[in-house]
mmCIF file of C-alpha atoms and ligand atoms in Angstrom:
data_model
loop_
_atom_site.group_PDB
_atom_site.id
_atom_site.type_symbol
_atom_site.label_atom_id
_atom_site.label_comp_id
_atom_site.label_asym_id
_atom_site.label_seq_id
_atom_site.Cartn_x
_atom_site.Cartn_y
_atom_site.Cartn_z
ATOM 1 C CA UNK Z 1258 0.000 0.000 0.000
ATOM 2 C CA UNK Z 1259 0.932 3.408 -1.103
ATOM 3 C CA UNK Z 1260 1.678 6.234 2.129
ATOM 4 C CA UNK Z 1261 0.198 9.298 1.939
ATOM 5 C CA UNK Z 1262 3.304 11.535 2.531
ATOM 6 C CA UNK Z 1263 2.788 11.612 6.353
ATOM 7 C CA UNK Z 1264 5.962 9.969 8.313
ATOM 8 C CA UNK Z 1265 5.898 8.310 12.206
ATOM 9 C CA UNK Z 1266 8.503 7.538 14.556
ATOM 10 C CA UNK Z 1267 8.269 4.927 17.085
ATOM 11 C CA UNK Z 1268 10.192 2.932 19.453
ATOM 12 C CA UNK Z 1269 10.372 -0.230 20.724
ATOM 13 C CA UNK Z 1270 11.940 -0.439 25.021
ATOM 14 C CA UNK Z 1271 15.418 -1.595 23.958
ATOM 15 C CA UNK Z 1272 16.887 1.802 23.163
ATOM 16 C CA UNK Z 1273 14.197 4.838 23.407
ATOM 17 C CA UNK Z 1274 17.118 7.531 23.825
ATOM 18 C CA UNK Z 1275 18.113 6.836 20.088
ATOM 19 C CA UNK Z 1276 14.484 7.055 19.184
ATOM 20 C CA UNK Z 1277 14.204 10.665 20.839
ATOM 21 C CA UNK Z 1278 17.357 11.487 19.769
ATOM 22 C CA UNK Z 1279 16.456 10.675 15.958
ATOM 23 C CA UNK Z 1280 12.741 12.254 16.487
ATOM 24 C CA UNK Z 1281 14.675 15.396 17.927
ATOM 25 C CA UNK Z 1282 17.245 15.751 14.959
ATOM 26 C CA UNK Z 1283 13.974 15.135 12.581
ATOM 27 C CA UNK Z 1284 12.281 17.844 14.534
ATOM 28 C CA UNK Z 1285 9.293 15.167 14.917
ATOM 29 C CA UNK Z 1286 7.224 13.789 18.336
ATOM 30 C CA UNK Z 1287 7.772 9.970 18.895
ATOM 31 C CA UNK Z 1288 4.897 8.733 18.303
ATOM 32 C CA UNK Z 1289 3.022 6.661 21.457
ATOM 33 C CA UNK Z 1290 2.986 3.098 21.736
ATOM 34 C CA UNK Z 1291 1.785 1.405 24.263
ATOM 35 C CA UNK Z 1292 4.341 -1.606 25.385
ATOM 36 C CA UNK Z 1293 4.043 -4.051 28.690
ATOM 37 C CA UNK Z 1294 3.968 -7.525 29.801
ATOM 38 C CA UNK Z 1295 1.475 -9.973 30.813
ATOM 39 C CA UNK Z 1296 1.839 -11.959 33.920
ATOM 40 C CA UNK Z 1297 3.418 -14.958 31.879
ATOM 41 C CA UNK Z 1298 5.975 -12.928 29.951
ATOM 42 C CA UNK Z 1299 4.220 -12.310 26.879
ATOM 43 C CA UNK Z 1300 4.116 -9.013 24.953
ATOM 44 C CA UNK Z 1301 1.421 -6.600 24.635
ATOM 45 C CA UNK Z 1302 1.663 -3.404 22.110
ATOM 46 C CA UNK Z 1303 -1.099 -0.943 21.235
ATOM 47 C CA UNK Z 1304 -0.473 2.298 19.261
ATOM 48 C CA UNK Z 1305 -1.777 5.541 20.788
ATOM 49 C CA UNK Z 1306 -2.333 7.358 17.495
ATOM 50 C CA UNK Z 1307 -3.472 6.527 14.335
ATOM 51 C CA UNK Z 1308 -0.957 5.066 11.309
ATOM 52 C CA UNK Z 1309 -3.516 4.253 8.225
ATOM 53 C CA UNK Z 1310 -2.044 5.105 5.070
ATOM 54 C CA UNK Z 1311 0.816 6.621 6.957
ATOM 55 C CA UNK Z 1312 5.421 5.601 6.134
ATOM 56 C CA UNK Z 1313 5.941 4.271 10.112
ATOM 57 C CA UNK Z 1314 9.564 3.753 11.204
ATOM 58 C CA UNK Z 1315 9.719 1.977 14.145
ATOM 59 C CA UNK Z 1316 13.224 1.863 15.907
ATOM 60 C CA UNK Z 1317 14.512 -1.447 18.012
ATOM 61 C CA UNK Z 1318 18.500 -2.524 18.085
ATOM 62 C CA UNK Z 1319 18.089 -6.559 18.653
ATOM 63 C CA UNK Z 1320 20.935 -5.997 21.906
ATOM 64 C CA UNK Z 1321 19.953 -7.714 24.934
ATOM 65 C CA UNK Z 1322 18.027 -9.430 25.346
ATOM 66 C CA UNK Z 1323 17.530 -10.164 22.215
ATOM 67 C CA UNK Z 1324 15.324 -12.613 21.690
ATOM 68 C CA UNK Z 1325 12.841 -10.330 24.013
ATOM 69 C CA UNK Z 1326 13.901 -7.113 21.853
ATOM 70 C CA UNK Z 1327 13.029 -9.280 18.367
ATOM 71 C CA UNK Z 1328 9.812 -10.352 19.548
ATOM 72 C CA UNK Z 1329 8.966 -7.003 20.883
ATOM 73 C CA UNK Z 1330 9.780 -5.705 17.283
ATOM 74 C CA UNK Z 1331 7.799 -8.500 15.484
ATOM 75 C CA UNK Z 1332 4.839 -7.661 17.544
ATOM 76 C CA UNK Z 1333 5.195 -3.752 16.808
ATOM 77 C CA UNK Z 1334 5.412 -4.508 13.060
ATOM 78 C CA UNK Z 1335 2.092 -7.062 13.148
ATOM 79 C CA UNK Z 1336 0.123 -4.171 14.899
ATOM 80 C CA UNK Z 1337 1.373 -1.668 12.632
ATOM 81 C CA UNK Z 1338 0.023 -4.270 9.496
ATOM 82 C CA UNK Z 1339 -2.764 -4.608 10.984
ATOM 83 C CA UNK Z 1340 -3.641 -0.712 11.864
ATOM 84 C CA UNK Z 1341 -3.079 -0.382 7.894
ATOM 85 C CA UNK Z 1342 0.482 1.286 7.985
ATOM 86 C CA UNK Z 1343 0.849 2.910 4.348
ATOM 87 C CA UNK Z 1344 4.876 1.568 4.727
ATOM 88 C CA UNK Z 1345 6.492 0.299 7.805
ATOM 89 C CA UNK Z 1346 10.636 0.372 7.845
ATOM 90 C CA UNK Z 1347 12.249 -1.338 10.322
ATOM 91 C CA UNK Z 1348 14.521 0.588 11.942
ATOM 92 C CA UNK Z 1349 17.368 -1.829 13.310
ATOM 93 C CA UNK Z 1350 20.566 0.190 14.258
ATOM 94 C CA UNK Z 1351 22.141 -3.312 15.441
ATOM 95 C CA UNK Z 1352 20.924 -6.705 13.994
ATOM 96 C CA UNK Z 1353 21.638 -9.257 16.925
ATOM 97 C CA UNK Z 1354 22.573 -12.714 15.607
ATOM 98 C CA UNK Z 1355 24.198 -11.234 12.797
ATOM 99 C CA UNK Z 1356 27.276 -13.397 13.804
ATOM 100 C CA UNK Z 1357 25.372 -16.768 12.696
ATOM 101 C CA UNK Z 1358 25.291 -15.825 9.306
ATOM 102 C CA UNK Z 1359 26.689 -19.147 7.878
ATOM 103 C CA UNK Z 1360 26.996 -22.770 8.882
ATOM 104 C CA UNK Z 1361 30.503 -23.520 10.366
ATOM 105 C CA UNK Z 1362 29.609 -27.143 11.471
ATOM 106 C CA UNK Z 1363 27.272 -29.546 10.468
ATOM 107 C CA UNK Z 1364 23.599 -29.454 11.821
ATOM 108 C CA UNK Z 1365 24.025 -25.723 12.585
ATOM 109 C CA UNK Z 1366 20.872 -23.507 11.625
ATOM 110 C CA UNK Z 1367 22.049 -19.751 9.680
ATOM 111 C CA UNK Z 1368 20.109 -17.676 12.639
ATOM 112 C CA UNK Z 1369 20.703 -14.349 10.759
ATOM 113 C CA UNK Z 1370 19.111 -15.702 7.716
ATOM 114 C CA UNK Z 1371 16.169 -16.926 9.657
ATOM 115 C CA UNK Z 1372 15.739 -13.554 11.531
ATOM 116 C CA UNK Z 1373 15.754 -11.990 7.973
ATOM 117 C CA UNK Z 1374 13.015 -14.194 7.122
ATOM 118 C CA UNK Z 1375 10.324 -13.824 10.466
ATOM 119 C CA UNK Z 1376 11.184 -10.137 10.054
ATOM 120 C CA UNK Z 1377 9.905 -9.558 5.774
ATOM 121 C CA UNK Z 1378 6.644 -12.250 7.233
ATOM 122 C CA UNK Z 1379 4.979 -10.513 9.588
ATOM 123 C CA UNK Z 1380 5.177 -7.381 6.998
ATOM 124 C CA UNK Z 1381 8.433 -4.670 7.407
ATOM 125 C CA UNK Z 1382 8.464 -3.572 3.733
ATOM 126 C CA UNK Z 1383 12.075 -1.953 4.397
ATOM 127 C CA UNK Z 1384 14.850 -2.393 6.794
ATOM 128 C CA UNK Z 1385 17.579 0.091 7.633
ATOM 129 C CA UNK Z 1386 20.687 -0.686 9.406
ATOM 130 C CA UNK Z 1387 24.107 -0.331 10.601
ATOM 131 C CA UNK Z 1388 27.397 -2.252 9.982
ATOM 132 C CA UNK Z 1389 26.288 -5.562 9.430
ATOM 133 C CA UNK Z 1390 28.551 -8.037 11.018
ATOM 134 C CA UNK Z 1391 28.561 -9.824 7.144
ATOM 135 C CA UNK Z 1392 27.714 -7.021 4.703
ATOM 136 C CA UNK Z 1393 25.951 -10.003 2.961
ATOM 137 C CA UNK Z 1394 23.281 -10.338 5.793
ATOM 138 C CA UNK Z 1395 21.780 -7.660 3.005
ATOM 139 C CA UNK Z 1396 20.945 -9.852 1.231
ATOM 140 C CA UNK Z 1397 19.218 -12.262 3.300
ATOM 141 C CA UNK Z 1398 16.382 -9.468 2.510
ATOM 142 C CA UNK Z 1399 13.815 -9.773 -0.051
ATOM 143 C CA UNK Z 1400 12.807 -6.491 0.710
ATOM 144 C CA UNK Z 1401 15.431 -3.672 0.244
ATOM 145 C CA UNK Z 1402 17.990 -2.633 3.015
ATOM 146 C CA UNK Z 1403 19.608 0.514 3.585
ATOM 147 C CA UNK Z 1404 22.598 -0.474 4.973
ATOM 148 C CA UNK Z 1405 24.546 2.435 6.290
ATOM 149 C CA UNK Z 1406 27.720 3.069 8.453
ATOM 150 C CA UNK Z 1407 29.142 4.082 10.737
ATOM 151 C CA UNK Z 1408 33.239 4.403 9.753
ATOM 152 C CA UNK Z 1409 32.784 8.297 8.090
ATOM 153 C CA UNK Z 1410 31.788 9.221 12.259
ATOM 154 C CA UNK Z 1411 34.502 7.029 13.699
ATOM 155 C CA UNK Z 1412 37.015 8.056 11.564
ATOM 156 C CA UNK Z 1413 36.288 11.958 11.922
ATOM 157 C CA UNK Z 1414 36.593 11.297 15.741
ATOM 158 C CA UNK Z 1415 39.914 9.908 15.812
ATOM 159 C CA UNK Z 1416 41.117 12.317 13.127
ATOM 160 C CA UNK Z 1417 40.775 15.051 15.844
ATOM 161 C CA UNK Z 1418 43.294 13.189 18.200
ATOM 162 C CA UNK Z 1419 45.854 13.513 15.668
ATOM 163 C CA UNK Z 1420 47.612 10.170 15.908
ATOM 164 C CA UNK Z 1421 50.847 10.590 14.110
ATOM 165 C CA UNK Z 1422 52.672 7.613 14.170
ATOM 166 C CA UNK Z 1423 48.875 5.672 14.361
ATOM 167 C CA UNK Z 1424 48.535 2.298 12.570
ATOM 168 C CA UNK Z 1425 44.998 0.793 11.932
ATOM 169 C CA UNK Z 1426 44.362 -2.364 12.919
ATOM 170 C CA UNK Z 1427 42.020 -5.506 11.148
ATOM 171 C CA UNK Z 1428 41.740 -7.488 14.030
ATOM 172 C CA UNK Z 1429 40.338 -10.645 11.800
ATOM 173 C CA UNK Z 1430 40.081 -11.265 7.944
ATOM 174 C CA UNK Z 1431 36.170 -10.108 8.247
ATOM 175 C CA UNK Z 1432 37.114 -6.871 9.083
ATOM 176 C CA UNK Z 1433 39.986 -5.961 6.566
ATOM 177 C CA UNK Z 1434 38.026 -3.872 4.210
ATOM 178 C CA UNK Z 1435 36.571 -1.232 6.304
ATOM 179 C CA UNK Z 1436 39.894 -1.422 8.401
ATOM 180 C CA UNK Z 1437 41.797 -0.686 4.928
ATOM 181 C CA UNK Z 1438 38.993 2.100 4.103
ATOM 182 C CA UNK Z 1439 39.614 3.827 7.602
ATOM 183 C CA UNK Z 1440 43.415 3.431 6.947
ATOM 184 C CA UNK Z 1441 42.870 5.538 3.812
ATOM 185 C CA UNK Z 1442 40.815 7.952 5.190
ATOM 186 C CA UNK Z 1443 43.365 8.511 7.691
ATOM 187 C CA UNK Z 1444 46.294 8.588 5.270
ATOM 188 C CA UNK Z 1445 47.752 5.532 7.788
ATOM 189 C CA UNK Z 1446 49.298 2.320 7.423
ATOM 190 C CA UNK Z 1447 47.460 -1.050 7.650
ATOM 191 C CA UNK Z 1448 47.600 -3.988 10.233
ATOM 192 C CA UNK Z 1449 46.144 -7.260 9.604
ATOM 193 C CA UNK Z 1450 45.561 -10.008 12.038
ATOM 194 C CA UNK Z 1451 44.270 -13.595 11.908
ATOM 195 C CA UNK Z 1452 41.872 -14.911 14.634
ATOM 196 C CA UNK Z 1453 40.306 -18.726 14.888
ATOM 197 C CA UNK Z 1454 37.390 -19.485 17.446
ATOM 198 C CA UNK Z 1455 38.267 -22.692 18.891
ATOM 199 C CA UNK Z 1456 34.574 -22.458 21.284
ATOM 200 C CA UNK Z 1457 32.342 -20.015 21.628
ATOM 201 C CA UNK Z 1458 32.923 -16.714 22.943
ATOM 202 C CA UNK Z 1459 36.943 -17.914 22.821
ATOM 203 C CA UNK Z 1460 39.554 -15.976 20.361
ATOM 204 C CA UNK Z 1461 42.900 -16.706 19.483
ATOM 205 C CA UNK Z 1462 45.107 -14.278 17.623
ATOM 206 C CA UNK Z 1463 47.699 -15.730 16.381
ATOM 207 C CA UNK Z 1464 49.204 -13.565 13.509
ATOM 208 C CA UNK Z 1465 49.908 -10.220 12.098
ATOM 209 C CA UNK Z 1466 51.161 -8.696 9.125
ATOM 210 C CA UNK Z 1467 52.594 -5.357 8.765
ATOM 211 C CA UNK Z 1468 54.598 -2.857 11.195
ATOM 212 C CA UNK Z 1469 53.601 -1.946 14.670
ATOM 213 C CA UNK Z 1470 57.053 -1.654 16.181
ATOM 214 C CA UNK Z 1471 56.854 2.185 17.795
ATOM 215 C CA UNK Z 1472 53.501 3.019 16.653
ATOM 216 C CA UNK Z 1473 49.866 3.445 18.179
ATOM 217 C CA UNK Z 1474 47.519 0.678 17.107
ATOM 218 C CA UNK Z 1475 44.020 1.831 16.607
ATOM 219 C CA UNK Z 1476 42.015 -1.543 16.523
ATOM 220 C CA UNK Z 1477 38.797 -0.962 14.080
ATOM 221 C CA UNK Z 1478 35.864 -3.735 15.268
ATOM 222 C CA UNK Z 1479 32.251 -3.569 13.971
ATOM 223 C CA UNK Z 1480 31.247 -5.076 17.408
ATOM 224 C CA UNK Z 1481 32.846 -5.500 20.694
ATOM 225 C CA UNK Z 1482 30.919 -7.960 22.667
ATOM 226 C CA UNK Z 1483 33.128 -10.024 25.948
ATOM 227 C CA UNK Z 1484 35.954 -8.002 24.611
ATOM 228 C CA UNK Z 1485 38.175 -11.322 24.126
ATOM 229 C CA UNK Z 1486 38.648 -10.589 20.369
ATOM 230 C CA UNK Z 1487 40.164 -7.051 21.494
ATOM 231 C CA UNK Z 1488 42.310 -8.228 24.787
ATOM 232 C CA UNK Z 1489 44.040 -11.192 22.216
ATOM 233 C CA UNK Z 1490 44.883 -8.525 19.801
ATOM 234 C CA UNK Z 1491 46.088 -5.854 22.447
ATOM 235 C CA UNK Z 1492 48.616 -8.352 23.802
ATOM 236 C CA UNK Z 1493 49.668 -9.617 20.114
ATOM 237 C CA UNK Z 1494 50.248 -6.175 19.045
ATOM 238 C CA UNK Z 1495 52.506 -5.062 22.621
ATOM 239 C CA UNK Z 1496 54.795 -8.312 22.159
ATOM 240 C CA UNK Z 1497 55.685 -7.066 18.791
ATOM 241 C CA UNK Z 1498 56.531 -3.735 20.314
ATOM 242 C CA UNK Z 1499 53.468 -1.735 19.803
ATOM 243 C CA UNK Z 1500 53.047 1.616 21.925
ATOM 244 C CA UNK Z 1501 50.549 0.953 25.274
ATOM 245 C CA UNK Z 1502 48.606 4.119 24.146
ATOM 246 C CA UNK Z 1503 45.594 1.934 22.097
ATOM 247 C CA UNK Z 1504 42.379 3.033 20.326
ATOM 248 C CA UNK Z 1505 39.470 0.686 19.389
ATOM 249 C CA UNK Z 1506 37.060 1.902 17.560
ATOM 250 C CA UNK Z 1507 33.811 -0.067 16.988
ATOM 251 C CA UNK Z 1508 30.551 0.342 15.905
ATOM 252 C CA UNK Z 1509 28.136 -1.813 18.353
ATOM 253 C CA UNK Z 1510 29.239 -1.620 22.149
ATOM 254 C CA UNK Z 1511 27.541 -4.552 23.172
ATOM 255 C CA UNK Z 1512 30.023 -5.433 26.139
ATOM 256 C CA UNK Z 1513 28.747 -9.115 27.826
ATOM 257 C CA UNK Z 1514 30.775 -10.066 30.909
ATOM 258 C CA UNK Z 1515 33.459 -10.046 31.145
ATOM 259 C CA UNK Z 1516 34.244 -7.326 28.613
ATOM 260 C CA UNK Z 1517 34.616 -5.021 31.924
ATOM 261 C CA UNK Z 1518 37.509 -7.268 33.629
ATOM 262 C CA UNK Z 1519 38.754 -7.746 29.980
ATOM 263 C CA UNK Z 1520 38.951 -3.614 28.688
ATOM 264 C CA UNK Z 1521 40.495 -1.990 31.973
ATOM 265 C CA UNK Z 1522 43.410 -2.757 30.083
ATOM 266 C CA UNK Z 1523 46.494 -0.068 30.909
ATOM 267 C CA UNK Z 1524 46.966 -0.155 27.402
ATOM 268 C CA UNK Z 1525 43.949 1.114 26.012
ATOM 269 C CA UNK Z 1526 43.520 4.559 25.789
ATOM 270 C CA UNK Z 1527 39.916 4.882 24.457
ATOM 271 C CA UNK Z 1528 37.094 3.064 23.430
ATOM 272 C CA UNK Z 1529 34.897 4.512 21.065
ATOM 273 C CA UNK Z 1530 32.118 3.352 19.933
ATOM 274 C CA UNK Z 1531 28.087 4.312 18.751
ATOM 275 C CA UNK Z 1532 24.764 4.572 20.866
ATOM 276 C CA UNK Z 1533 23.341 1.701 18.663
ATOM 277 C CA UNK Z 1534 22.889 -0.007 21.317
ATOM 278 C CA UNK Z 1535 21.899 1.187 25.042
ATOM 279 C CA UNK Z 1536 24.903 1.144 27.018
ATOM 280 C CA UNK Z 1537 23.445 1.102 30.754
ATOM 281 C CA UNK Z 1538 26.905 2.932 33.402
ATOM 282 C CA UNK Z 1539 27.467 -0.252 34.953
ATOM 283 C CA UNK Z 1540 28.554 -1.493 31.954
ATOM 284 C CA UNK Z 1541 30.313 0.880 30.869
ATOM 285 C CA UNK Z 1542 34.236 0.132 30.523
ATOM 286 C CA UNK Z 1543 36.356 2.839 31.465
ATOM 287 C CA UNK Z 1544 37.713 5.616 29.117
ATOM 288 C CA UNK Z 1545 35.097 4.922 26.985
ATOM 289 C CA UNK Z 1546 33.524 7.387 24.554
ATOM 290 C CA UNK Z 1547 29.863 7.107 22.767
ATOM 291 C CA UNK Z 1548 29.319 9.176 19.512
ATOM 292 C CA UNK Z 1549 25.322 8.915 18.627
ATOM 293 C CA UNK Z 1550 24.438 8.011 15.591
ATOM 294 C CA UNK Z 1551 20.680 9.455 16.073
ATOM 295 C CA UNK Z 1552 21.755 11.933 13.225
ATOM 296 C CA UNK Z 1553 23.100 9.509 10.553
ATOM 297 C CA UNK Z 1554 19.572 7.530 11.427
ATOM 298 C CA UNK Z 1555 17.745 10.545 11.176
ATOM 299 C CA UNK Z 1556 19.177 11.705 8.100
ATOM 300 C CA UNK Z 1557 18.502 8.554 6.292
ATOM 301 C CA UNK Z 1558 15.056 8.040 7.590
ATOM 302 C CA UNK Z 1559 14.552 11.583 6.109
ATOM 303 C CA UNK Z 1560 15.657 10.827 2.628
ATOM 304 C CA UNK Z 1561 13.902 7.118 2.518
ATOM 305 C CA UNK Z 1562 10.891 9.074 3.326
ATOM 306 C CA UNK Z 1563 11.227 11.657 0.503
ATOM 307 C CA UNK Z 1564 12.798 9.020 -1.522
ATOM 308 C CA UNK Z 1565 16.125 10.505 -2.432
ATOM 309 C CA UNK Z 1566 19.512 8.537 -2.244
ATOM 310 C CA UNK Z 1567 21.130 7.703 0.929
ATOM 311 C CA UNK Z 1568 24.209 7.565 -0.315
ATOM 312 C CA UNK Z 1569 26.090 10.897 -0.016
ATOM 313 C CA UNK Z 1570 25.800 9.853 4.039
ATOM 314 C CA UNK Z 1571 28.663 7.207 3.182
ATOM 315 C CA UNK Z 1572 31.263 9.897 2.503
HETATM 316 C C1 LIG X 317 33.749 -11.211 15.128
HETATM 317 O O1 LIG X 317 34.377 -11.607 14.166
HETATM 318 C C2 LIG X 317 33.458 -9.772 15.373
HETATM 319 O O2 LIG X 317 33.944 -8.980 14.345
HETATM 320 C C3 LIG X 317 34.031 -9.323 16.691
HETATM 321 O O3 LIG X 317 35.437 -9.371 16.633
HETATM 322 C C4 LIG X 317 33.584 -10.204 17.800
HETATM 323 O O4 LIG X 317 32.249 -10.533 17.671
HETATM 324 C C5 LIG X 317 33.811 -9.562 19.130
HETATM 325 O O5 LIG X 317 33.419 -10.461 20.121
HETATM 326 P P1 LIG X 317 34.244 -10.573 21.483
HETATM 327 O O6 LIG X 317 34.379 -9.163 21.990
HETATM 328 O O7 LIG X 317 33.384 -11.428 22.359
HETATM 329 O O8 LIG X 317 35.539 -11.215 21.164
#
């Protein structure tokens, strides 16, 4: 169904200071939704306002706890099908399970796929989001996907430190690309390491190419999560005589335990990473840094609405 050139905002409870954030920079009211719980843990949503005919974005990061946060959006879109949304985008700054995008033992199910697939169902026409863990998650999507980015902000930041002697770090093969885009943007050298999971949650860096002797690393990460990827890296790079004065820049901040034990590192000098997901204080590592991305959001949200490009925001 057509919209009639009216736009909504909501949000779903897993980050509702983005969503006022992006409704501030889009000089727009969130619009009210009703959200609770029944007695046995199961969802109830009820818009406030009506959304016939109208383009509805509604905003939830799948962070923890995700499968709670998923549902919660699933339910939101159902309502908003059923209430006769003209267009309904799903807004998902961070797509949880993004990391089981492909089968790396037998019998294993491809969990990002299936999100994809429960999510086009119940009836989002769109989706836009941030960094995908796999850039091919896109397409996963029948329906199209604005997939924007975050490097352009995280870059600008750590231009203004002016890190002479930096070197940018790719602390995994996934991650070489946008770590060899930042490295141009930066006019800096490259790093690459290699990582293998042997379990879950367990990373083992075992190799890097290029120079770090003298410099300052400045790890690039789309996602920190128990911070094990980062601490393996940190000590590869100081045994081969890096400087303890380290940056990691990442996109998604979702910090599990034991990330806190694991980043009070005396090496690190700053985290930095987005507001795409809510970072509560107490789990906060120190020295760390959010940049919001409410008006990179807000700005595409804009254009998908008046249907113009998107993609001057990846410069
Ligand atoms: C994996 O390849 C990702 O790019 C991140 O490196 C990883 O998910 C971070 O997880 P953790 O902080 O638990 O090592």
């Amino acid at each position: 169904m057509p919209h009639n050139g009216q736009m909504k905002l909501f949000t779903g409870t897993a980050n509702p200071a983005l969503g006022q954030e992006v409704a501030d920079f889009l000089g727009i009211s969130l619009g009210g939704v009703h959200i609770s719980r029944f007695a046995s843990g199961e969802i109830y949503v009820r818009y406030e306002e009506s959304v016939r005919g109208i383009d509805v974005f509604v905003l939830q990061p799948l962070s923890a706890p995700v499968n709670e946060n998923l549902v919660e959006l699933l339910i939101m879109i159902d309502a908003l099908k059923r209430a006769s949304a003209g267009r309904i985008t799903a807004v998902i700054p961070y797509y949880g399970y993004a990391r089981q995008e492909k089968k790396t033992a037998p019998r294993e199910p491809i969990t990002a796929r299936m999100v994809a697939d429960i999510i086009t169902t119940v009836g989002a026409d769109r989706v836009l989001t941030m960094d995908l863990h796999a850039p091919a998650i896109q397409g996963f999507f029948n329906i199209p996907v604005d997939h924007m980015t975050a490097l352009p902000m995280l870059a600008q930041y750590i231009r203004g430190k002016g890190i002479a002697n930096g070197v940018i770090i790719a602390p995994d093969a996934g991650i070489v690309k946008k770590a060899e885009k930042l490295a141009t943007m930066l006019d800096l050298p490259l790093g690459v390491m290699y990582k293998r999971r042997p379990a879950h949650n367990v990373a083992q860096t075992t190799f890097v190419i290029g120079e770090v002797d003298g410099m300052q690393p400045i790890i690039i990460e789309d996602i920190i999560d128990t911070g094990g990827s980062v601490e393996q890296v940190i000590e590869a790079l100081l045994s081969r005589g890096a400087l303890p004065e380290i940056h990691i820049l990442a996109t998604h901040g979702v910090f599990s335990p034991p990330a806190l034990e694991r980043l009070n590192h005396p090496a690190i000098k700053e985290i930095v990473v987005t507001n795409t997901i809510a970072i509560p204080p107490e789990r906060r590592p120190a020295n760390l840094k959010i940049l919001s991305v409410a008006p990179l959001l807000g700005d595409t949200i804009r254009r998908i609405h008046q249907n113009i490009s998107v993609s001057a925001l990846f410069n």
